[in-house]
């Protein structure tokens, strides 16, 4: 179940991000410490074989992890992230589910699973982890 405050907060942040608007990233669900994002497939996301480009896979994981962190730490900036591509990312839609693993004052650790949805069936296509730092006083 989504928390209305967290959902509104993340949707406002998402609306401010030009890349997210271009890509069509949607905030589906949000709670303190977690976020779920959705993205419909577009040909522009494909690489030469027609699978989703690993850069877009990473962007979804980074964004979902960042949004989960925002719910506990406010504005954050990624310091490091890693992605494990488990299978070709092929689907009509993609769902990224991220959660905060450990919040802290100077570091927030998160993890994410990315699913491809085809014909109503979800398949895990990638996982990732992100280390974020709260942004204090930056404008």
PDB file of C-alpha atoms in Angstrom:
ATOM      1  CA  UNK A   1       0.000   0.000   0.000  1.00  0.00           C
ATOM      2  CA  UNK A   2       1.311   3.443  -0.906  1.00  0.00           C
ATOM      3  CA  UNK A   3       1.590   6.266   1.575  1.00  0.00           C
ATOM      4  CA  UNK A   4      -0.183   9.321   0.103  1.00  0.00           C
ATOM      5  CA  UNK A   5       2.484  11.741   1.357  1.00  0.00           C
ATOM      6  CA  UNK A   6       5.418   9.710  -0.011  1.00  0.00           C
ATOM      7  CA  UNK A   7       3.600   9.115  -3.298  1.00  0.00           C
ATOM      8  CA  UNK A   8       2.863  12.824  -3.772  1.00  0.00           C
ATOM      9  CA  UNK A   9       6.452  13.705  -2.819  1.00  0.00           C
ATOM     10  CA  UNK A  10       7.993  11.330  -5.364  1.00  0.00           C
ATOM     11  CA  UNK A  11       5.569  12.278  -8.110  1.00  0.00           C
ATOM     12  CA  UNK A  12       6.531  15.936  -7.602  1.00  0.00           C
ATOM     13  CA  UNK A  13      10.245  15.065  -7.759  1.00  0.00           C
ATOM     14  CA  UNK A  14       9.654  12.908 -10.852  1.00  0.00           C
ATOM     15  CA  UNK A  15       7.842  15.760 -12.595  1.00  0.00           C
ATOM     16  CA  UNK A  16      10.860  18.048 -12.072  1.00  0.00           C
ATOM     17  CA  UNK A  17      13.292  15.652 -13.797  1.00  0.00           C
ATOM     18  CA  UNK A  18      13.466  16.299 -17.544  1.00  0.00           C
ATOM     19  CA  UNK A  19      14.993  12.862 -18.247  1.00  0.00           C
ATOM     20  CA  UNK A  20      12.192  11.110 -16.357  1.00  0.00           C
ATOM     21  CA  UNK A  21       9.539  13.080 -18.248  1.00  0.00           C
ATOM     22  CA  UNK A  22      11.217  12.281 -21.594  1.00  0.00           C
ATOM     23  CA  UNK A  23      11.443   8.575 -20.758  1.00  0.00           C
ATOM     24  CA  UNK A  24       7.912   8.390 -19.370  1.00  0.00           C
ATOM     25  CA  UNK A  25       8.940   7.075 -15.956  1.00  0.00           C
ATOM     26  CA  UNK A  26       5.933   6.820 -13.641  1.00  0.00           C
ATOM     27  CA  UNK A  27       5.864   6.601  -9.854  1.00  0.00           C
ATOM     28  CA  UNK A  28       3.457   3.754  -9.149  1.00  0.00           C
ATOM     29  CA  UNK A  29       3.875   3.249  -5.411  1.00  0.00           C
ATOM     30  CA  UNK A  30       5.798   4.872  -2.595  1.00  0.00           C
ATOM     31  CA  UNK A  31       6.186   4.285   1.120  1.00  0.00           C
ATOM     32  CA  UNK A  32       8.779   5.366   3.607  1.00  0.00           C
ATOM     33  CA  UNK A  33      11.871   3.490   2.480  1.00  0.00           C
ATOM     34  CA  UNK A  34      10.551   2.122  -0.815  1.00  0.00           C
ATOM     35  CA  UNK A  35       9.499   3.124  -4.306  1.00  0.00           C
ATOM     36  CA  UNK A  36       8.059   1.365  -7.331  1.00  0.00           C
ATOM     37  CA  UNK A  37       8.435   2.855 -10.802  1.00  0.00           C
ATOM     38  CA  UNK A  38       6.928   1.877 -14.131  1.00  0.00           C
ATOM     39  CA  UNK A  39       8.034   2.448 -17.699  1.00  0.00           C
ATOM     40  CA  UNK A  40       6.352   1.479 -20.957  1.00  0.00           C
ATOM     41  CA  UNK A  41       8.646   0.080 -23.663  1.00  0.00           C
ATOM     42  CA  UNK A  42       9.617   2.428 -26.493  1.00  0.00           C
ATOM     43  CA  UNK A  43      11.852   1.627 -29.462  1.00  0.00           C
ATOM     44  CA  UNK A  44      14.168   4.501 -28.423  1.00  0.00           C
ATOM     45  CA  UNK A  45      15.214   2.434 -25.390  1.00  0.00           C
ATOM     46  CA  UNK A  46      16.500  -0.443 -27.515  1.00  0.00           C
ATOM     47  CA  UNK A  47      20.029  -1.404 -28.409  1.00  0.00           C
ATOM     48  CA  UNK A  48      21.065  -3.055 -31.661  1.00  0.00           C
ATOM     49  CA  UNK A  49      19.359  -6.407 -30.914  1.00  0.00           C
ATOM     50  CA  UNK A  50      16.117  -4.798 -29.755  1.00  0.00           C
ATOM     51  CA  UNK A  51      16.610  -5.464 -26.043  1.00  0.00           C
ATOM     52  CA  UNK A  52      16.436  -2.566 -23.611  1.00  0.00           C
ATOM     53  CA  UNK A  53      19.808  -0.830 -23.545  1.00  0.00           C
ATOM     54  CA  UNK A  54      21.805  -1.462 -20.356  1.00  0.00           C
ATOM     55  CA  UNK A  55      22.056   2.315 -19.908  1.00  0.00           C
ATOM     56  CA  UNK A  56      18.274   2.501 -19.589  1.00  0.00           C
ATOM     57  CA  UNK A  57      18.264  -0.497 -17.251  1.00  0.00           C
ATOM     58  CA  UNK A  58      20.787   1.371 -15.080  1.00  0.00           C
ATOM     59  CA  UNK A  59      18.773   4.585 -15.274  1.00  0.00           C
ATOM     60  CA  UNK A  60      15.654   2.832 -13.972  1.00  0.00           C
ATOM     61  CA  UNK A  61      17.551   1.179 -11.134  1.00  0.00           C
ATOM     62  CA  UNK A  62      19.341   4.418 -10.210  1.00  0.00           C
ATOM     63  CA  UNK A  63      16.089   6.399 -10.270  1.00  0.00           C
ATOM     64  CA  UNK A  64      14.103   3.861  -8.249  1.00  0.00           C
ATOM     65  CA  UNK A  65      16.862   3.602  -5.629  1.00  0.00           C
ATOM     66  CA  UNK A  66      17.166   7.381  -5.450  1.00  0.00           C
ATOM     67  CA  UNK A  67      13.429   7.758  -4.985  1.00  0.00           C
ATOM     68  CA  UNK A  68      13.372   5.156  -2.194  1.00  0.00           C
ATOM     69  CA  UNK A  69      16.189   7.097  -0.495  1.00  0.00           C
ATOM     70  CA  UNK A  70      14.348  10.425  -0.910  1.00  0.00           C
ATOM     71  CA  UNK A  71      11.539   9.090   1.291  1.00  0.00           C
ATOM     72  CA  UNK A  72      13.916   8.747   4.249  1.00  0.00           C
ATOM     73  CA  UNK A  73      16.653  11.324   3.609  1.00  0.00           C
ATOM     74  CA  UNK A  74      15.240  14.116   1.440  1.00  0.00           C
ATOM     75  CA  UNK A  75      17.336  15.245  -1.530  1.00  0.00           C
ATOM     76  CA  UNK A  76      20.054  12.733  -2.386  1.00  0.00           C
ATOM     77  CA  UNK A  77      22.817  12.245  -4.900  1.00  0.00           C
ATOM     78  CA  UNK A  78      24.153   8.898  -6.113  1.00  0.00           C
ATOM     79  CA  UNK A  79      27.752   8.260  -5.115  1.00  0.00           C
ATOM     80  CA  UNK A  80      27.965   4.772  -6.595  1.00  0.00           C
ATOM     81  CA  UNK A  81      25.667   2.263  -8.221  1.00  0.00           C
ATOM     82  CA  UNK A  82      26.024  -1.183  -9.692  1.00  0.00           C
ATOM     83  CA  UNK A  83      23.792  -3.184 -11.998  1.00  0.00           C
ATOM     84  CA  UNK A  84      23.581  -6.912 -12.636  1.00  0.00           C
ATOM     85  CA  UNK A  85      21.899  -7.731 -15.961  1.00  0.00           C
ATOM     86  CA  UNK A  86      20.412 -11.200 -15.461  1.00  0.00           C
ATOM     87  CA  UNK A  87      18.687 -11.721 -18.816  1.00  0.00           C
ATOM     88  CA  UNK A  88      17.757  -9.651 -21.873  1.00  0.00           C
ATOM     89  CA  UNK A  89      15.353  -6.883 -20.879  1.00  0.00           C
ATOM     90  CA  UNK A  90      12.441  -7.524 -23.224  1.00  0.00           C
ATOM     91  CA  UNK A  91       8.887  -6.567 -22.370  1.00  0.00           C
ATOM     92  CA  UNK A  92       5.898  -4.352 -22.943  1.00  0.00           C
ATOM     93  CA  UNK A  93       6.530  -2.615 -19.646  1.00  0.00           C
ATOM     94  CA  UNK A  94       9.162  -2.498 -16.919  1.00  0.00           C
ATOM     95  CA  UNK A  95       8.720  -2.278 -13.145  1.00  0.00           C
ATOM     96  CA  UNK A  96      11.536  -1.199 -10.807  1.00  0.00           C
ATOM     97  CA  UNK A  97      11.054  -1.974  -7.103  1.00  0.00           C
ATOM     98  CA  UNK A  98      13.569  -0.356  -4.781  1.00  0.00           C
ATOM     99  CA  UNK A  99      14.009  -0.265  -1.041  1.00  0.00           C
ATOM    100  CA  UNK A 100      16.298   1.330   1.488  1.00  0.00           C
ATOM    101  CA  UNK A 101      18.552  -1.319   3.000  1.00  0.00           C
ATOM    102  CA  UNK A 102      20.213   0.966   5.558  1.00  0.00           C
ATOM    103  CA  UNK A 103      19.549   4.661   6.056  1.00  0.00           C
ATOM    104  CA  UNK A 104      22.196   6.858   7.607  1.00  0.00           C
ATOM    105  CA  UNK A 105      23.006  10.528   8.118  1.00  0.00           C
ATOM    106  CA  UNK A 106      25.722  10.615   5.461  1.00  0.00           C
ATOM    107  CA  UNK A 107      24.997   7.475   3.402  1.00  0.00           C
ATOM    108  CA  UNK A 108      21.872   5.631   2.317  1.00  0.00           C
ATOM    109  CA  UNK A 109      22.201   2.087   0.975  1.00  0.00           C
ATOM    110  CA  UNK A 110      19.480   0.837  -1.374  1.00  0.00           C
ATOM    111  CA  UNK A 111      18.697  -2.141  -3.580  1.00  0.00           C
ATOM    112  CA  UNK A 112      16.424  -2.669  -6.552  1.00  0.00           C
ATOM    113  CA  UNK A 113      14.921  -5.387  -8.714  1.00  0.00           C
ATOM    114  CA  UNK A 114      13.874  -4.642 -12.286  1.00  0.00           C
ATOM    115  CA  UNK A 115      11.148  -6.734 -13.913  1.00  0.00           C
ATOM    116  CA  UNK A 116      10.061  -6.967 -17.545  1.00  0.00           C
ATOM    117  CA  UNK A 117       6.320  -7.456 -17.981  1.00  0.00           C
ATOM    118  CA  UNK A 118       5.113  -9.356 -21.041  1.00  0.00           C
ATOM    119  CA  UNK A 119       1.553 -10.651 -21.378  1.00  0.00           C
ATOM    120  CA  UNK A 120       0.919  -9.898 -17.701  1.00  0.00           C
ATOM    121  CA  UNK A 121       3.846 -12.053 -16.558  1.00  0.00           C
ATOM    122  CA  UNK A 122       6.789 -10.497 -14.680  1.00  0.00           C
ATOM    123  CA  UNK A 123      10.353 -11.722 -15.196  1.00  0.00           C
ATOM    124  CA  UNK A 124      13.318 -10.489 -13.196  1.00  0.00           C
ATOM    125  CA  UNK A 125      15.799  -8.979 -15.679  1.00  0.00           C
ATOM    126  CA  UNK A 126      18.220  -7.010 -13.489  1.00  0.00           C
ATOM    127  CA  UNK A 127      19.171  -6.143  -9.936  1.00  0.00           C
ATOM    128  CA  UNK A 128      21.166  -3.252  -8.587  1.00  0.00           C
ATOM    129  CA  UNK A 129      22.441  -1.444  -5.552  1.00  0.00           C
ATOM    130  CA  UNK A 130      23.026   2.233  -5.003  1.00  0.00           C
ATOM    131  CA  UNK A 131      24.909   4.230  -2.404  1.00  0.00           C
ATOM    132  CA  UNK A 132      23.497   7.735  -2.030  1.00  0.00           C
ATOM    133  CA  UNK A 133      24.406  10.757   0.033  1.00  0.00           C
ATOM    134  CA  UNK A 134      21.976  13.382   1.300  1.00  0.00           C
ATOM    135  CA  UNK A 135      22.407  16.788  -0.358  1.00  0.00           C
ATOM    136  CA  UNK A 136      22.453  19.511   2.270  1.00  0.00           C
ATOM    137  CA  UNK A 137      22.219  23.183   1.338  1.00  0.00           C
ATOM    138  CA  UNK A 138      22.971  22.734  -2.372  1.00  0.00           C
ATOM    139  CA  UNK A 139      20.949  24.823  -4.752  1.00  0.00           C
TER     140      UNK A 139
END
